[in-house]
CSV table of C-alpha atoms in Angstrom, one decimal:
chain,number,residue,atom,x,y,z
A,1,MET,CA,-0.3,-0.1,0.2
A,2,THR,CA,0.8,3.6,-0.8
A,3,ALA,CA,2.2,5.4,2.4
A,4,PRO,CA,0.0,8.6,3.3
A,5,LEU,CA,1.2,11.9,2.1
A,6,VAL,CA,0.4,13.3,5.4
A,7,GLN,CA,0.9,11.6,8.7
A,8,ALA,CA,0.7,12.6,11.9
A,9,LYS,CA,1.0,10.2,15.2
A,10,GLY,CA,0.6,11.7,18.9
A,11,VAL,CA,1.4,15.3,17.6
A,12,ARG,CA,1.6,17.6,20.5
A,13,LYS,CA,2.5,21.5,20.9
A,14,SER,CA,2.2,23.9,23.5
A,15,PHE,CA,2.5,27.5,23.9
A,16,GLY,CA,3.9,28.4,27.5
A,17,ARG,CA,1.9,26.0,29.6
A,18,ASN,CA,-1.1,26.1,27.0
A,19,GLU,CA,-0.9,22.7,25.3
A,20,VAL,CA,-3.1,23.1,22.0
A,21,LEU,CA,-2.2,20.0,20.4
A,22,LYS,CA,-2.7,16.8,22.5
A,23,SER,CA,-1.4,13.7,20.6
A,24,ILE,CA,-3.2,14.3,17.5
A,25,ASP,CA,-3.6,11.0,15.1
A,26,PHE,CA,-4.8,11.4,11.5
A,27,SER,CA,-3.6,10.4,8.1
A,28,VAL,CA,-4.4,11.9,4.4
A,29,ASN,CA,-3.8,10.0,1.1
A,30,ALA,CA,-2.6,11.6,-1.9
A,31,GLY,CA,-5.4,12.8,-4.0
A,32,GLN,CA,-7.9,13.3,-0.5
A,33,VAL,CA,-9.7,16.4,0.7
A,34,VAL,CA,-9.7,16.3,4.6
A,35,CYS,CA,-11.6,19.1,6.4
A,36,LEU,CA,-10.9,20.0,9.9
A,37,ILE,CA,-14.0,21.6,11.6
A,38,GLY,CA,-14.5,22.2,15.3
A,39,PRO,CA,-14.8,25.7,17.6
A,40,SER,CA,-12.3,28.3,17.5
A,41,GLY,CA,-9.3,27.6,19.9
A,42,SER,CA,-9.5,23.7,19.3
A,43,GLY,CA,-5.9,23.8,17.3
A,44,LYS,CA,-7.1,23.5,13.8
A,45,SER,CA,-4.9,26.3,12.3
A,46,THR,CA,-1.8,25.3,14.7
A,47,MET,CA,-2.1,21.7,13.2
A,48,LEU,CA,-1.9,23.4,9.7
A,49,ARG,CA,0.7,25.7,11.0
A,50,CYS,CA,3.0,22.5,12.0
A,51,ILE,CA,2.3,20.5,8.8
A,52,ASN,CA,3.9,23.8,6.8
A,53,HIS,CA,6.7,24.1,9.7
A,54,LEU,CA,5.5,27.3,10.2
A,55,GLU,CA,5.3,26.1,14.2
A,56,SER,CA,7.7,23.4,15.2
A,57,ILE,CA,5.9,20.2,17.0
A,58,ASP,CA,6.6,19.6,20.8
A,59,GLY,CA,6.2,15.8,20.5
A,60,GLY,CA,4.9,12.7,18.5
A,61,GLU,CA,5.9,12.1,14.5
A,62,LEU,CA,4.6,14.1,11.5
A,63,THR,CA,5.5,13.3,8.2
A,64,VAL,CA,5.1,14.7,4.6
A,65,ASP,CA,5.6,12.5,1.5
A,66,GLY,CA,8.2,10.5,3.8
A,67,ASP,CA,10.2,13.4,5.4
A,68,HIS,CA,10.0,14.3,9.0
A,69,VAL,CA,8.6,17.6,9.3
A,70,GLY,CA,11.7,19.9,10.5
A,71,TYR,CA,13.6,17.0,11.0
A,72,GLN,CA,16.0,14.7,9.2
A,73,LEU,CA,16.4,10.9,9.9
A,74,ARG,CA,20.1,9.9,10.1
A,75,GLY,CA,20.3,6.2,11.0
A,76,ASN,CA,17.7,6.2,14.2
A,77,VAL,CA,17.9,9.5,15.3
A,78,LEU,CA,16.3,12.8,14.1
A,79,HIS,CA,18.5,15.8,13.3
A,80,GLU,CA,16.6,19.4,13.4
A,81,ILE,CA,16.8,20.3,9.4
A,82,SER,CA,18.3,24.2,8.6
A,83,GLU,CA,16.2,27.1,7.9
A,84,ALA,CA,17.6,27.0,3.9
A,85,GLU,CA,16.2,23.2,3.9
A,86,ALA,CA,12.8,23.9,6.1
A,87,CYS,CA,12.2,26.8,3.6
A,88,ARG,CA,12.9,24.4,0.4
A,89,ARG,CA,10.4,21.8,2.0
A,90,ARG,CA,7.9,24.7,2.8
A,91,THR,CA,7.9,25.2,-1.3
A,92,GLU,CA,6.3,22.0,-1.8
A,93,ILE,CA,3.2,22.8,0.4
A,94,GLY,CA,0.9,25.5,-0.7
A,95,MET,CA,-0.8,27.6,2.0
A,96,VAL,CA,-3.8,30.1,1.9
A,97,PHE,CA,-4.5,31.7,5.0
A,98,GLN,CA,-7.7,33.6,6.3
A,99,GLN,CA,-6.0,37.4,5.1
A,100,PHE,CA,-5.0,37.5,1.7
A,101,ASN,CA,-1.4,38.2,2.4
A,102,LEU,CA,-0.9,39.5,-1.3
A,103,PHE,CA,2.3,42.0,-2.0
A,104,PRO,CA,0.2,45.2,-2.2
A,105,HIS,CA,2.9,46.8,-4.3
A,106,MET,CA,2.8,44.4,-6.9
A,107,THR,CA,0.3,43.5,-9.8
A,108,VAL,CA,-1.6,40.3,-10.0
A,109,MET,CA,1.0,39.1,-12.0
A,110,GLU,CA,3.9,39.7,-9.9
A,111,ASN,CA,2.4,38.4,-7.2
A,112,LEU,CA,2.2,35.2,-8.8
A,113,ILE,CA,5.7,35.0,-10.5
A,114,GLU,CA,7.7,36.7,-7.7
A,115,ALA,CA,8.1,33.1,-5.7
A,116,PRO,CA,9.0,30.8,-8.9
A,117,ILE,CA,11.4,33.3,-9.9
A,118,ARG,CA,13.1,34.1,-6.9
A,119,VAL,CA,12.7,30.6,-5.1
A,120,LYS,CA,12.5,28.1,-7.6
A,121,LYS,CA,14.8,30.2,-10.1
A,122,GLU,CA,12.3,29.9,-13.2
A,123,ARG,CA,13.1,31.9,-16.3
A,124,ARG,CA,10.4,34.9,-16.0
A,125,GLU,CA,8.7,33.5,-19.5
A,126,VAL,CA,7.8,30.5,-17.7
A,127,ALA,CA,6.5,31.7,-14.7
A,128,LYS,CA,4.3,33.9,-16.4
A,129,GLU,CA,2.7,31.3,-19.0
A,130,ARG,CA,2.0,29.3,-15.6
A,131,ALA,CA,0.5,32.5,-13.9
A,132,ALA,CA,-1.7,33.4,-17.0
A,133,ALA,CA,-3.2,29.9,-16.7
A,134,LEU,CA,-3.8,29.7,-13.2
A,135,LEU,CA,-5.8,33.0,-13.4
A,136,THR,CA,-7.5,31.9,-16.1
A,137,ARG,CA,-8.0,28.9,-13.8
A,138,VAL,CA,-9.8,30.9,-11.0
A,139,GLY,CA,-11.6,32.9,-13.4
A,140,LEU,CA,-9.2,36.4,-13.3
A,141,GLU,CA,-7.5,36.2,-16.6
A,142,GLY,CA,-8.7,39.8,-17.0
A,143,LYS,CA,-7.2,41.0,-13.7
A,144,THR,CA,-3.2,40.5,-14.5
A,145,ASN,CA,-2.3,44.2,-14.4
A,146,ALA,CA,-4.4,45.3,-11.3
A,147,TYR,CA,-3.3,45.7,-8.0
A,148,PRO,CA,-4.7,43.8,-4.7
A,149,ARG,CA,-6.3,47.1,-3.9
A,150,GLN,CA,-8.4,47.0,-6.8
A,151,LEU,CA,-10.1,43.8,-6.5
A,152,SER,CA,-12.9,42.7,-4.2
A,153,GLY,CA,-11.8,40.1,-1.1
A,154,GLY,CA,-13.1,37.0,-3.3
A,155,GLN,CA,-10.9,38.1,-6.0
A,156,GLN,CA,-7.8,38.6,-3.8
A,157,GLN,CA,-8.4,34.9,-2.2
A,158,ARG,CA,-8.7,33.4,-5.5
A,159,VAL,CA,-5.6,35.1,-6.6
A,160,ALA,CA,-3.6,33.8,-3.5
A,161,ILE,CA,-4.7,30.5,-4.1
A,162,ALA,CA,-3.3,30.7,-7.8
A,163,ARG,CA,-0.2,32.3,-6.2
A,164,ALA,CA,0.0,29.2,-3.9
A,165,LEU,CA,-0.6,27.1,-7.1
A,166,ALA,CA,2.2,28.9,-8.9
A,167,MET,CA,4.9,26.9,-7.3
A,168,GLN,CA,3.4,23.5,-8.4
A,169,PRO,CA,2.6,22.1,-4.5
A,170,LYS,CA,1.9,18.3,-3.6
A,171,LEU,CA,0.0,19.4,-0.8
A,172,MET,CA,-2.7,22.5,-0.3
A,173,LEU,CA,-3.6,23.8,2.9
A,174,PHE,CA,-6.1,26.3,3.5
A,175,ASP,CA,-6.7,28.1,7.0
A,176,GLU,CA,-10.4,29.4,7.1
A,177,PRO,CA,-9.9,30.8,3.2
A,178,THR,CA,-13.5,32.3,3.8
A,179,SER,CA,-13.6,33.8,7.0
A,180,ALA,CA,-12.4,37.5,6.1
A,181,LEU,CA,-14.7,37.4,3.1
A,182,ASP,CA,-18.3,39.3,2.6
A,183,PRO,CA,-21.1,36.3,2.9
A,184,GLU,CA,-21.8,37.1,-1.0
A,185,LEU,CA,-18.0,36.6,-2.0
A,186,VAL,CA,-17.7,33.3,-0.3
A,187,GLY,CA,-19.3,31.1,-3.3
A,188,GLU,CA,-16.6,32.1,-5.4
A,189,VAL,CA,-13.6,30.8,-3.4
A,190,ILE,CA,-15.7,28.0,-2.9
A,191,GLN,CA,-16.1,27.0,-6.5
A,192,VAL,CA,-12.3,27.2,-7.0
A,193,MET,CA,-11.6,25.1,-4.2
A,194,ASN,CA,-14.1,22.6,-5.2
A,195,ASP,CA,-12.6,22.5,-8.6
A,196,LEU,CA,-9.0,21.6,-7.0
A,197,ALA,CA,-10.8,18.8,-5.3
A,198,THR,CA,-12.3,17.5,-8.4
A,199,SER,CA,-8.8,17.8,-10.2
A,200,GLY,CA,-7.2,15.8,-7.5
A,201,MET,CA,-5.5,18.2,-5.6
A,202,THR,CA,-4.6,16.9,-2.0
A,203,MET,CA,-6.2,19.4,0.5
A,204,ILE,CA,-6.3,19.9,4.2
A,205,VAL,CA,-9.1,22.7,4.8
A,206,VAL,CA,-9.8,24.2,8.0
A,207,THR,CA,-13.6,25.6,7.7
A,208,HIS,CA,-16.7,26.7,8.9
A,209,GLU,CA,-18.2,25.9,5.4
A,210,MET,CA,-20.1,22.7,6.2
A,211,GLU,CA,-21.7,22.5,2.6
A,212,PHE,CA,-17.9,22.4,1.3
A,213,ALA,CA,-17.2,19.9,3.5
A,214,ARG,CA,-20.0,17.7,2.6
A,215,ALA,CA,-19.3,17.7,-1.1
A,216,ALA,CA,-15.7,17.4,-1.2
A,217,ALA,CA,-14.3,16.3,1.8
A,218,ASP,CA,-13.2,12.6,1.7
A,219,SER,CA,-13.0,13.2,5.5
A,220,VAL,CA,-13.9,15.4,8.2
A,221,ILE,CA,-12.3,15.4,11.3
A,222,PHE,CA,-13.6,17.2,14.2
A,223,MET,CA,-11.7,19.1,16.9
A,224,ALA,CA,-12.1,20.8,20.0
A,225,ASP,CA,-9.9,21.5,22.9
A,226,GLY,CA,-6.7,20.3,21.3
A,227,ARG,CA,-8.0,16.9,20.8
A,228,ILE,CA,-9.6,14.9,17.8
A,229,ILE,CA,-13.0,14.0,19.2
A,230,GLU,CA,-14.3,12.0,15.8
A,231,GLN,CA,-13.2,11.7,12.6
A,232,GLY,CA,-14.7,9.9,9.5
A,233,SER,CA,-16.8,10.6,6.4
A,234,PRO,CA,-18.8,13.7,5.7
A,235,ASN,CA,-22.0,11.6,6.1
A,236,GLU,CA,-20.8,10.1,9.3
A,237,ILE,CA,-19.5,13.2,11.1
A,238,LEU,CA,-22.0,15.8,9.8
A,239,ASN,CA,-25.3,13.8,9.5
A,240,ASN,CA,-24.5,11.0,12.2
A,241,PRO,CA,-22.1,12.1,14.8
A,242,HIS,CA,-21.5,9.8,17.9
A,243,ASN,CA,-20.2,12.3,20.3
A,244,GLU,CA,-22.2,14.8,22.0
A,245,ARG,CA,-19.8,17.5,21.7
A,246,THR,CA,-19.7,17.1,17.7
A,247,ARG,CA,-23.5,17.3,17.6
A,248,SER,CA,-23.7,20.6,19.7
A,249,PHE,CA,-21.2,22.3,17.7
A,250,LEU,CA,-23.2,21.4,14.5
A,251,ALA,CA,-26.2,22.3,15.7
A,252,ARG,CA,-24.8,25.5,16.4
A,253,VAL,CA,-23.5,25.9,13.0
A,254,LEU,CA,-25.6,24.2,10.5
């Protein structure tokens, strides 16, 4: 059997005395979409940041495509990797945040080609060709020369998704990508994410959009208080949850 693309075993993370991840176990196979749901403060976003090594874990084991996140196995001993190696690995994982984090002084096209040229040393022509195709994919082919301030929130988030895809990642992480949007703009971002899911992109999505989870996810994980309370198919978790904590949460958000 093919090993999972992402594997978490007993992952723990604390900030001072506050333990925010308490022995987290889950796996994600290539091509799967996994949605993390749960109340604010349950550890969902921290889990994403650990996968991308924006935060280091304090215990357990976390691997992406067989590599220990933040570490390298030499013999039987884990050694912390250099910041340069961490940055290299991070280029293989796209991340889309709540806030769009676009460079305000750059056009849409410049935002998309910056990292491929500077980090991956791609030729400008190659990077621009891919960027143009990605902007068409997210429905923004006419916004090449626009600046972020000239775009709606939904358009900015679609640019952010295209920018992450421009690095040709093996995994996409979404941290509540619609939470900063006005309600009428949510649908356009969800449509792009649905298209990505259909195309076979491996995705881990922290979201409160339960209809997206129902339609696109292979697996839904409900977290609370730094623990996984239950996980299963969208039908199992969203329609027939076993745990009272899950039922109470879904009663509030559905």
